[in-house]
CSV table of C-alpha atoms in Angstrom, one decimal:
chain,number,residue,atom,x,y,z
A,12,MET,CA,-1.3,-2.3,-28.4
A,13,SER,CA,2.3,-1.8,-29.5
A,14,HIS,CA,3.8,-2.1,-32.9
A,15,SER,CA,5.6,-5.4,-33.3
A,16,SER,CA,9.1,-4.0,-33.9
A,17,GLU,CA,8.7,-1.3,-31.2
A,18,LEU,CA,11.5,-1.3,-28.6
A,19,PHE,CA,10.3,1.1,-25.9
A,20,ARG,CA,7.0,3.0,-25.4
A,21,VAL,CA,6.2,5.6,-22.8
A,22,GLN,CA,2.7,6.9,-22.2
A,23,GLY,CA,1.7,9.7,-19.9
A,24,LEU,CA,4.9,9.6,-17.8
A,25,ALA,CA,4.8,12.3,-15.2
A,26,VAL,CA,6.6,13.2,-12.0
A,27,GLY,CA,5.1,16.0,-9.9
A,28,GLU,CA,4.6,19.0,-12.2
A,29,ILE,CA,6.7,17.5,-15.0
A,30,GLY,CA,5.2,15.7,-18.0
A,31,PRO,CA,3.3,14.0,-19.3
A,32,LEU,CA,5.9,12.5,-21.6
A,33,ASP,CA,4.8,10.3,-24.5
A,34,LEU,CA,7.3,8.7,-26.8
A,35,ALA,CA,8.2,5.5,-28.6
A,36,LEU,CA,11.6,4.2,-29.6
A,37,GLN,CA,12.4,1.9,-32.5
A,38,PRO,CA,15.5,-0.3,-32.3
A,39,GLY,CA,18.7,1.7,-32.7
A,40,GLU,CA,16.9,5.0,-32.3
A,41,CYS,CA,18.3,7.9,-30.2
A,42,VAL,CA,16.0,10.8,-29.2
A,43,GLY,CA,17.1,14.0,-27.5
A,44,LEU,CA,15.6,15.7,-24.5
A,45,SER,CA,16.5,19.3,-23.7
A,46,GLY,CA,15.2,22.1,-21.5
A,47,ALA,CA,16.5,24.8,-19.2
A,48,SER,CA,18.4,23.9,-16.0
A,49,GLY,CA,16.1,22.8,-13.3
A,50,SER,CA,13.2,22.1,-15.8
A,51,GLY,CA,13.1,18.4,-14.7
A,52,LYS,CA,14.9,16.5,-17.5
A,53,SER,CA,16.9,14.5,-14.9
A,54,ARG,CA,13.8,13.7,-13.0
A,55,LEU,CA,12.1,12.4,-16.1
A,56,LEU,CA,15.1,10.1,-16.7
A,57,ARG,CA,15.0,8.9,-13.1
A,58,ALA,CA,11.3,8.1,-13.5
A,59,LEU,CA,12.1,6.2,-16.8
A,60,ALA,CA,14.6,4.1,-14.8
A,61,ASP,CA,11.8,3.6,-12.2
A,62,LEU,CA,13.9,5.2,-9.5
A,63,ASP,CA,11.2,7.6,-8.4
A,64,PRO,CA,7.4,7.1,-8.0
A,65,HIS,CA,5.7,8.4,-11.2
A,66,ALA,CA,2.4,8.4,-13.1
A,67,GLY,CA,2.0,6.8,-16.5
A,68,GLN,CA,3.0,3.5,-18.1
A,69,MET,CA,6.1,2.1,-19.9
A,70,TRP,CA,6.6,-1.0,-22.1
A,71,LEU,CA,9.9,-2.6,-23.1
A,72,ASP,CA,9.8,-5.0,-26.0
A,73,GLY,CA,6.0,-5.2,-25.5
A,74,ASP,CA,6.3,-6.0,-21.8
A,75,PRO,CA,4.8,-3.6,-19.3
A,76,ALA,CA,7.3,-2.3,-16.6
A,77,ALA,CA,5.4,-4.1,-13.9
A,78,ALA,CA,6.0,-7.4,-15.5
A,79,LEU,CA,9.7,-7.1,-14.9
A,80,MET,CA,11.4,-7.1,-11.5
A,81,PRO,CA,12.7,-3.6,-10.7
A,82,TRP,CA,16.3,-4.6,-10.9
A,83,GLU,CA,15.8,-6.3,-14.2
A,84,TRP,CA,14.1,-3.1,-15.5
A,85,ARG,CA,17.0,-1.0,-14.4
A,86,ARG,CA,19.5,-3.3,-16.1
A,87,ARG,CA,17.6,-3.0,-19.3
A,88,VAL,CA,16.5,0.6,-19.1
A,89,ALA,CA,19.8,1.8,-17.7
A,90,LEU,CA,20.5,5.3,-16.4
A,91,LEU,CA,23.8,7.1,-16.8
A,92,PRO,CA,23.4,9.9,-14.3
A,93,ALA,CA,25.1,13.3,-14.8
A,94,GLU,CA,27.2,12.7,-11.7
A,95,SER,CA,28.3,9.1,-11.4
A,96,ALA,CA,28.6,7.3,-8.0
A,97,TRP,CA,31.7,5.3,-6.9
A,98,TRP,CA,32.0,3.5,-3.7
A,99,HIS,CA,34.9,1.0,-3.9
A,100,ASP,CA,38.5,2.1,-3.6
A,101,THR,CA,39.5,1.2,-7.2
A,102,VAL,CA,37.7,1.2,-10.5
A,103,GLY,CA,37.5,-2.5,-11.2
A,104,PRO,CA,35.0,-3.7,-8.5
A,105,HIS,CA,32.4,-1.2,-9.8
A,106,PHE,CA,32.0,-3.1,-13.1
A,107,PRO,CA,29.3,-5.8,-13.1
A,108,ASP,CA,31.3,-7.4,-16.0
A,109,ALA,CA,34.7,-6.6,-17.2
A,110,PRO,CA,34.5,-4.2,-20.2
A,111,ALA,CA,36.1,-5.4,-23.5
A,112,ASP,CA,39.6,-4.0,-24.1
A,113,ALA,CA,38.3,-2.5,-27.4
A,114,ALA,CA,35.6,-0.5,-25.6
A,115,LEU,CA,38.2,0.7,-23.1
A,116,ALA,CA,40.5,1.7,-26.0
A,117,ALA,CA,37.7,3.5,-27.7
A,118,LEU,CA,37.5,5.9,-24.8
A,119,GLY,CA,41.3,6.2,-24.5
A,120,PHE,CA,41.9,3.8,-21.6
A,121,GLU,CA,44.3,0.9,-21.2
A,122,PRO,CA,43.2,-2.3,-19.4
A,123,ALA,CA,45.3,-1.2,-16.3
A,124,VAL,CA,42.6,1.5,-15.6
A,125,MET,CA,40.7,-1.2,-13.7
A,126,ASP,CA,43.3,-0.9,-10.9
A,127,TRP,CA,43.2,2.9,-10.7
A,128,ARG,CA,42.2,4.6,-7.5
A,129,ILE,CA,38.8,6.4,-7.5
A,130,ASP,CA,40.1,9.4,-5.5
A,131,ARG,CA,42.7,10.1,-8.3
A,132,LEU,CA,40.1,10.2,-11.1
A,133,SER,CA,39.3,13.5,-12.8
A,134,SER,CA,35.6,14.3,-13.4
A,135,GLY,CA,36.1,13.5,-17.1
A,136,GLU,CA,37.7,10.1,-16.4
A,137,LYS,CA,34.8,9.3,-14.1
A,138,GLN,CA,32.3,10.2,-16.8
A,139,ARG,CA,33.9,8.1,-19.4
A,140,LEU,CA,34.3,5.1,-17.0
A,141,ALA,CA,30.7,5.5,-15.9
A,142,LEU,CA,29.7,5.2,-19.6
A,143,LEU,CA,31.7,2.0,-20.0
A,144,ARG,CA,30.3,0.7,-16.8
A,145,VAL,CA,26.6,1.2,-17.9
A,146,LEU,CA,27.4,-0.4,-21.3
A,147,THR,CA,28.6,-3.6,-19.6
A,148,LEU,CA,25.0,-4.1,-18.5
A,149,ARG,CA,24.2,-4.3,-22.3
A,150,PRO,CA,20.9,-2.3,-21.7
A,151,ARG,CA,18.1,-2.3,-24.2
A,152,VAL,CA,17.5,1.4,-23.6
A,153,LEU,CA,20.2,3.9,-22.5
A,154,LEU,CA,19.1,6.9,-20.5
A,155,LEU,CA,22.0,9.4,-20.9
A,156,ASP,CA,22.1,12.5,-18.6
A,157,GLU,CA,24.5,14.9,-20.3
A,158,PRO,CA,27.0,12.1,-21.0
A,159,THR,CA,29.7,14.4,-22.4
A,160,ALA,CA,29.3,17.5,-20.2
A,161,ASN,CA,32.7,17.0,-18.5
A,162,LEU,CA,34.6,15.9,-21.6
A,163,ASP,CA,36.8,17.9,-24.0
A,164,ARG,CA,35.9,18.0,-27.6
A,165,ASP,CA,38.0,14.9,-28.6
A,166,ASN,CA,36.7,12.7,-25.8
A,167,ALA,CA,33.1,13.9,-26.4
A,168,GLY,CA,33.5,12.8,-30.0
A,169,ARG,CA,34.8,9.4,-28.9
A,170,ALA,CA,31.9,8.9,-26.4
A,171,GLU,CA,29.4,9.8,-29.1
A,172,ALA,CA,30.9,7.3,-31.5
A,173,LEU,CA,31.0,4.6,-28.9
A,174,ILE,CA,27.3,5.1,-28.0
A,175,ARG,CA,26.3,5.2,-31.7
A,176,ALA,CA,28.3,2.0,-32.3
A,177,TYR,CA,26.6,0.3,-29.3
A,178,LEU,CA,23.1,1.2,-30.6
A,179,ASP,CA,23.9,0.0,-34.1
A,180,GLU,CA,25.4,-3.2,-33.0
A,181,SER,CA,22.8,-4.2,-30.3
A,182,GLY,CA,19.6,-2.5,-31.6
A,183,ALA,CA,19.2,-0.7,-28.3
A,184,GLY,CA,17.6,2.8,-28.1
A,185,ALA,CA,18.7,5.9,-26.2
A,186,ILE,CA,17.2,9.0,-24.7
A,187,TRP,CA,19.9,11.7,-24.6
A,188,VAL,CA,19.6,14.7,-22.3
A,189,GLY,CA,21.8,17.6,-23.3
A,190,HIS,CA,22.1,21.4,-23.5
A,191,ASP,CA,24.1,21.5,-26.7
A,192,GLN,CA,21.6,21.8,-29.5
A,193,ALA,CA,24.2,21.2,-32.2
A,194,GLN,CA,25.2,17.9,-30.5
A,195,LEU,CA,21.6,16.8,-30.1
A,196,GLN,CA,20.9,17.5,-33.8
A,197,LYS,CA,23.8,15.3,-34.6
A,198,VAL,CA,23.1,12.3,-32.3
A,199,ALA,CA,19.3,12.3,-32.1
A,200,VAL,CA,16.6,11.5,-34.8
A,201,ARG,CA,14.2,13.9,-33.0
A,202,CYS,CA,14.1,16.1,-30.0
A,203,TYR,CA,11.8,16.8,-27.1
A,204,ARG,CA,11.8,19.9,-24.9
A,205,VAL,CA,10.7,20.3,-21.3
A,206,GLU,CA,9.1,23.7,-21.1
A,207,ALA,CA,9.1,26.0,-18.1
A,208,ASP,CA,5.6,24.8,-17.0
A,209,GLY,CA,6.8,21.2,-17.1
A,210,ALA,CA,5.0,20.2,-20.3
A,211,VAL,CA,7.0,18.1,-22.8
A,212,ARG,CA,6.8,19.0,-26.5
A,213,GLN,CA,8.4,17.5,-29.5
A,214,ASP,CA,10.7,20.1,-31.3
A,215,ARG,CA,9.7,20.8,-34.8
A,216,ALA,CA,12.3,19.3,-37.1
A,217,ALA,CA,15.1,21.9,-37.8
B,27,MET,CA,24.4,-2.1,54.5
B,28,ILE,CA,25.0,1.5,55.5
B,29,HIS,CA,22.0,3.7,54.9
B,30,LEU,CA,22.4,6.9,53.0
B,31,SER,CA,21.1,10.0,54.7
B,32,HIS,CA,19.5,13.0,52.9
B,33,TRP,CA,22.7,14.9,53.6
B,34,ASP,CA,24.7,12.3,51.8
B,35,LEU,CA,22.5,12.7,48.7
B,36,ALA,CA,22.6,16.5,49.0
B,37,LEU,CA,26.4,16.4,49.0
B,38,SER,CA,26.6,14.5,45.7
B,39,ALA,CA,23.9,16.9,44.3
B,40,LEU,CA,26.2,19.7,45.2
B,41,LEU,CA,28.9,18.2,43.0
B,42,VAL,CA,26.4,18.1,40.0
B,43,LEU,CA,25.6,21.7,40.6
B,44,LEU,CA,29.3,22.5,40.4
B,45,LEU,CA,29.6,20.6,37.2
B,46,ALA,CA,26.5,22.5,35.8
B,47,PHE,CA,28.1,25.8,36.8
B,48,LEU,CA,31.4,24.9,35.1
B,49,SER,CA,29.9,23.7,31.9
B,50,GLY,CA,27.4,26.6,31.9
B,51,ARG,CA,30.4,28.9,31.2
B,52,LEU,CA,31.1,26.9,28.0
B,53,GLN,CA,27.5,26.7,26.8
B,54,ARG,CA,24.3,27.7,28.7
B,55,GLN,CA,22.3,25.0,26.9
B,56,LEU,CA,24.6,22.3,28.3
B,57,ARG,CA,24.1,23.6,31.8
B,58,ASN,CA,20.3,23.4,31.5
B,59,GLN,CA,20.5,19.9,30.0
B,60,ILE,CA,22.6,18.7,32.9
B,61,LEU,CA,20.2,20.3,35.5
B,62,VAL,CA,17.1,18.9,33.8
B,63,ALA,CA,18.6,15.4,33.5
B,64,ALA,CA,19.7,15.4,37.1
B,65,LEU,CA,16.3,16.5,38.2
B,66,ARG,CA,14.7,13.8,36.1
B,67,THR,CA,17.0,11.1,37.6
B,68,THR,CA,16.0,12.2,41.1
B,69,VAL,CA,12.3,12.3,40.5
B,70,GLN,CA,12.1,9.2,38.2
B,71,LEU,CA,14.1,7.0,40.5
B,72,LEU,CA,12.3,8.1,43.7
B,73,LEU,CA,9.0,7.4,41.9
B,74,ILE,CA,10.1,4.0,40.7
B,75,GLY,CA,11.4,3.2,44.2
B,76,LEU,CA,7.9,3.8,45.6
B,77,ILE,CA,6.2,1.9,42.7
B,78,LEU,CA,8.6,-1.1,43.1
B,79,LYS,CA,7.9,-1.2,46.9
B,80,TRP,CA,4.2,-1.2,46.2
B,81,LEU,CA,4.6,-3.7,43.4
B,82,PHE,CA,6.6,-6.1,45.4
B,83,ASP,CA,3.9,-6.1,48.1
B,84,ILE,CA,1.1,-6.8,45.6
B,85,ALA,CA,3.0,-9.0,43.1
B,86,HIS,CA,0.0,-9.3,40.8
B,87,PRO,CA,0.8,-10.3,37.2
B,88,ALA,CA,-1.5,-7.7,35.7
B,89,PHE,CA,0.3,-4.8,37.4
B,90,ILE,CA,3.7,-6.3,36.5
B,91,GLY,CA,2.5,-6.5,32.9
B,92,LEU,CA,1.2,-2.9,33.0
B,93,ILE,CA,4.5,-1.5,34.3
B,94,SER,CA,6.4,-3.5,31.7
B,95,LEU,CA,4.3,-1.9,29.0
B,96,VAL,CA,4.9,1.6,30.5
B,97,MET,CA,8.7,0.9,30.5
B,98,LEU,CA,8.6,-0.3,26.9
B,99,THR,CA,6.6,2.7,25.7
B,100,VAL,CA,9.0,5.2,27.4
B,101,ALA,CA,11.9,3.3,25.9
B,102,GLY,CA,10.3,3.5,22.4
B,103,ARG,CA,9.8,7.2,22.8
B,104,GLU,CA,13.4,7.6,23.9
B,105,VAL,CA,14.6,5.8,20.7
B,106,MET,CA,12.5,8.1,18.6
B,107,VAL,CA,13.7,11.4,20.0
B,108,ARG,CA,17.3,10.3,19.6
B,109,GLN,CA,17.0,9.9,15.8
B,110,GLY,CA,18.6,12.6,13.7
B,111,ARG,CA,16.3,11.8,10.7
B,112,ARG,CA,13.6,9.6,11.9
B,113,LEU,CA,11.0,7.7,9.8
B,114,THR,CA,7.8,9.6,9.2
B,115,GLY,CA,4.5,8.8,10.8
B,116,TRP,CA,4.4,6.0,13.5
B,117,TRP,CA,7.2,4.1,11.9
B,118,SER,CA,10.0,5.5,14.0
B,119,PHE,CA,8.3,4.8,17.3
B,120,GLY,CA,6.8,1.6,15.9
B,121,VAL,CA,10.1,0.1,14.6
B,122,GLY,CA,12.0,0.9,17.8
B,123,THR,CA,9.3,-0.3,20.2
B,124,PHE,CA,8.6,-3.5,18.2
B,125,SER,CA,12.3,-4.4,18.1
B,126,MET,CA,12.7,-3.8,21.8
B,127,PHE,CA,9.6,-5.8,22.6
B,128,LEU,CA,10.8,-8.6,20.4
B,129,SER,CA,14.3,-8.8,21.9
B,130,SER,CA,14.0,-7.6,25.5
B,131,PHE,CA,10.8,-9.4,26.4
B,132,ALA,CA,11.8,-12.6,24.7
B,133,VAL,CA,15.2,-12.7,26.5
B,134,THR,CA,13.7,-11.7,29.8
B,135,LEU,CA,11.1,-14.4,29.6
B,136,PHE,CA,13.8,-16.9,28.6
B,137,ALA,CA,15.9,-15.9,31.6
B,138,LEU,CA,12.9,-16.1,34.0
B,139,TRP,CA,11.6,-19.5,32.7
B,140,VAL,CA,14.6,-21.4,31.7
B,141,ILE,CA,17.6,-20.0,33.6
B,142,ILE,CA,16.5,-18.6,36.9
B,143,GLY,CA,13.3,-20.6,37.3
B,144,ASN,CA,12.0,-18.9,40.4
B,145,GLN,CA,8.5,-19.3,41.7
B,146,PRO,CA,6.3,-17.7,40.5
B,147,TRP,CA,8.2,-16.9,37.3
B,148,TYR,CA,6.8,-13.3,37.3
B,149,ALA,CA,8.1,-12.5,40.8
B,150,PRO,CA,8.7,-8.7,40.4
B,151,GLN,CA,12.0,-8.8,42.3
B,152,TYR,CA,13.5,-10.6,39.3
B,153,ALA,CA,11.3,-9.7,36.4
B,154,ILE,CA,11.3,-5.9,36.7
B,155,PRO,CA,15.1,-5.3,37.2
B,156,LEU,CA,15.9,-7.8,34.5
B,157,LEU,CA,13.6,-6.2,32.0
B,158,GLY,CA,14.8,-2.8,33.0
B,159,MET,CA,18.5,-3.7,32.3
B,160,LEU,CA,17.6,-5.3,29.0
B,161,LEU,CA,15.4,-2.5,27.8
B,162,GLY,CA,18.0,0.1,28.8
B,163,ASN,CA,20.7,-1.6,26.9
B,164,THR,CA,18.7,-2.6,23.8
B,165,MET,CA,17.4,0.9,23.7
B,166,ASN,CA,20.9,2.2,23.3
B,167,GLY,CA,21.9,-0.3,20.7
B,168,ILE,CA,18.7,0.2,18.6
B,169,SER,CA,18.7,3.9,18.7
B,170,ILE,CA,22.4,4.2,17.7
B,171,ALA,CA,22.0,1.7,14.9
B,172,MET,CA,18.8,3.2,13.5
B,173,ASP,CA,20.2,6.7,13.7
B,174,ARG,CA,23.4,5.5,11.9
B,175,LEU,CA,21.4,3.8,9.1
B,176,THR,CA,19.1,6.6,8.4
B,177,GLN,CA,21.9,9.2,8.5
B,178,SER,CA,24.1,7.2,6.2
B,179,ALA,CA,21.3,6.5,3.8
B,180,TRP,CA,20.6,10.2,3.6
B,181,GLN,CA,24.3,11.1,3.1
B,182,GLN,CA,25.1,8.3,0.7
B,183,ARG,CA,22.0,8.5,-1.4
B,184,GLN,CA,24.2,8.7,-4.6
B,185,GLN,CA,26.0,5.5,-3.7
B,186,ILE,CA,22.8,3.6,-2.9
B,187,GLU,CA,21.1,4.8,-6.1
B,188,GLY,CA,24.2,4.2,-8.1
B,189,ARG,CA,24.0,0.5,-7.1
B,190,LEU,CA,20.3,0.4,-7.9
B,191,MET,CA,21.0,1.8,-11.4
B,192,LEU,CA,23.4,-1.0,-12.0
B,193,GLY,CA,20.7,-3.5,-11.3
B,194,ALA,CA,21.2,-4.2,-7.6
B,195,THR,CA,18.3,-5.1,-5.4
B,196,ALA,CA,17.4,-2.9,-2.4
B,197,THR,CA,19.0,-5.4,-0.1
B,198,GLU,CA,22.3,-5.4,-2.1
B,199,ALA,CA,22.2,-1.6,-2.4
B,200,ILE,CA,22.0,-0.9,1.4
B,201,CYS,CA,24.0,-4.0,2.6
B,202,ASP,CA,27.2,-2.1,3.4
B,203,LEU,CA,25.4,0.6,5.3
B,204,LYS,CA,23.4,-1.9,7.3
B,205,ARG,CA,26.6,-3.7,8.3
B,206,GLU,CA,28.2,-0.5,9.5
B,207,ALA,CA,25.0,0.4,11.4
B,208,ALA,CA,24.9,-3.0,13.1
B,209,ARG,CA,28.5,-2.6,14.1
B,210,SER,CA,28.0,0.8,15.7
B,211,GLY,CA,24.9,-0.5,17.6
B,212,LEU,CA,26.8,-3.5,19.0
B,213,ILE,CA,30.1,-1.9,19.8
B,214,PRO,CA,29.0,-0.5,23.3
B,215,ILE,CA,28.0,-3.9,24.6
B,216,ILE,CA,31.1,-5.6,23.1
B,217,ASN,CA,33.3,-3.0,24.7
B,218,ALA,CA,31.4,-3.5,28.0
B,219,MET,CA,31.9,-7.2,27.9
B,220,ALA,CA,35.6,-6.9,27.0
B,221,ALA,CA,36.4,-4.3,29.7
B,222,ALA,CA,34.2,-5.9,32.4
B,223,GLY,CA,36.2,-6.5,35.6
B,224,LEU,CA,39.4,-5.0,34.2
B,225,VAL,CA,38.4,-1.4,33.6
B,226,SER,CA,34.8,-1.2,34.9
B,227,LEU,CA,33.0,-3.1,37.6
B,228,PRO,CA,29.4,-3.4,36.2
B,229,GLY,CA,26.7,-1.6,38.1
B,230,MET,CA,24.5,-4.6,39.0
B,231,MET,CA,27.4,-6.6,40.5
B,232,THR,CA,28.7,-3.6,42.4
B,233,GLY,CA,25.2,-3.1,43.8
B,234,GLN,CA,24.9,-6.6,45.0
B,235,ILE,CA,28.3,-6.5,46.6
B,236,LEU,CA,27.5,-3.2,48.3
B,237,ALA,CA,24.3,-4.8,49.6
B,238,GLY,CA,26.4,-7.6,51.2
B,239,ALA,CA,26.2,-10.4,48.6
B,240,GLU,CA,29.0,-12.9,48.2
B,241,PRO,CA,31.3,-11.5,45.4
B,242,VAL,CA,31.5,-14.8,43.4
B,243,GLU,CA,27.7,-15.1,43.5
B,244,ALA,CA,27.3,-11.5,42.3
B,245,VAL,CA,29.8,-12.2,39.5
B,246,LYS,CA,27.8,-15.2,38.3
B,247,TYR,CA,24.7,-13.0,38.0
B,248,GLN,CA,26.6,-10.3,36.3
B,249,ILE,CA,28.0,-12.7,33.6
B,250,MET,CA,24.5,-14.0,32.9
B,251,ILE,CA,23.2,-10.5,32.6
B,252,MET,CA,26.0,-9.5,30.3
B,253,PHE,CA,25.2,-12.4,28.0
B,254,LEU,CA,21.5,-11.7,28.1
B,255,ILE,CA,22.1,-8.0,27.4
B,256,SER,CA,24.4,-8.8,24.4
B,257,VAL,CA,21.9,-11.2,22.9
B,258,GLY,CA,19.0,-8.8,23.5
B,259,THR,CA,20.9,-5.9,22.0
B,260,GLY,CA,22.1,-7.9,19.1
B,261,LEU,CA,18.6,-9.3,18.2
B,262,GLY,CA,16.9,-5.9,18.7
B,263,THR,CA,19.5,-4.1,16.6
B,264,LEU,CA,19.3,-6.6,13.8
B,265,ALA,CA,15.5,-6.5,13.8
B,266,SER,CA,15.3,-2.7,13.8
B,267,LEU,CA,17.8,-2.5,11.0
B,268,ALA,CA,15.9,-5.0,8.9
B,269,LEU,CA,12.6,-3.1,9.4
B,270,VAL,CA,14.2,0.4,8.8
B,271,SER,CA,15.9,-0.8,5.6
B,272,ARG,CA,12.7,-2.3,4.3
B,273,ARG,CA,10.9,1.0,5.0
B,274,LEU,CA,13.6,3.0,3.2
B,275,PHE,CA,12.7,1.2,-0.1
B,276,ASP,CA,9.3,0.6,-1.7
B,277,GLU,CA,8.0,-2.4,-3.6
B,278,ARG,CA,9.8,-1.3,-6.8
B,279,HIS,CA,13.1,-1.1,-4.8
B,280,ARG,CA,13.2,2.7,-5.0
B,281,LEU,CA,15.1,4.5,-2.3
B,282,ARG,CA,12.4,6.5,-0.5
B,283,LEU,CA,14.2,9.3,1.5
B,284,ASP,CA,10.9,11.1,1.5
B,285,ARG,CA,10.0,8.7,4.3
B,286,LEU,CA,12.5,10.4,6.6
B,287,HIS,CA,12.0,13.6,8.5
B,288,VAL,CA,14.5,16.4,7.8
B,289,ALA,CA,17.4,16.8,10.2
B,290,ASN,CA,16.6,17.1,13.9
B,291,ASP,CA,19.6,18.8,15.5
B,292,ASP,CA,18.0,19.2,18.9
B,293,ARG,CA,18.3,15.5,19.6
B,294,ARG,CA,20.0,14.5,22.8
B,295,ALA,CA,23.4,12.7,22.5
B,296,SER,CA,22.9,9.1,23.2
């Protein structure tokens, strides 16, 4: 039922009043998802990562979600939440695999950052480190929940560039939730909007 | 053994009334709780005294089984009401009761059959007090551990889901919280074993000595009971934590906090 080169397909995805969401991603594609605060964008992302019970179906590389173990699905369709969670004392143990020095440098970190203490990190540092952490999973689809909300303009630009480079190099796709229309126009090939009634519509190309 | 008169009991009741009066000046609710609990102790113990006297006379296995079930059900309810955020539906009662059944009954039967070996094995003079001590202690361990696990899962939802998002299984995601919960469930019995004889003289041993038993004989019984209680509490706590943590996730390894009731602040301190 899916096109042979298709990366990710979502059909009728709904959580509670929100949805249904239908979309398809080609390799390397990034789509935007916007909507007012509290409209349910984050809940849709959680459902895409299969963290909440939901209606509808999803396929990754032609395989239905049910064919993958839940932890495999979440490694491949990886969610970067708006507020990242940290539970060890230092940065290093949170990383499934050590990030490349080049990736660290791309976001303005030195390798010694792995020994930094979590309670001394600023919200912007946490957000950049959480992005590096999710990229070490090498996901097929990135679910980004306002990934640059706590970053200054320079760091936001670096984060955008790092994500773009990852998509180009790996052929992964991304769904980018954001408020900043100008940013979404820049990073996404097309945009969806969650309306007040929970319906999801594709924005007409601007 | 010196018999206690009604006046002796009344004197100690007077002390409790004094305590209730003093704490009532701090908080009226506390006073009422003390009075109700004291009243319950009096009525419940008098009743069980009468029932035990009757049971010892009959010593029929069916009645012993029946009273064991009643004890188990009450203990299961007690575990349930002590939960700050209990599992919805029958799960809270079911998990607590099943874990206590598994541990207390197994350990009691083991003690009766293998260790004590009295005839008949169900002689109520042994079976009922043993089961009572085991249920009472496993009840504490299980209710503390379950409460700790559900509370910490609620509070540390972000951490658990953060691990899930990085590809952890449900077991990996809740492992740390489970370990902490097991610790808090087992600390009371570990402390009791460590302090026994030095700080505290355990109740059963004291009772036997007051009743005129040879101290060394009483001590041997107490050691056995301590071991049985710690095994029962440990097994029961681990079983309940395994069941609760399974229930906190669904088949797709999603954290399902909607399977917990919202906070219950009226719970009694355990």
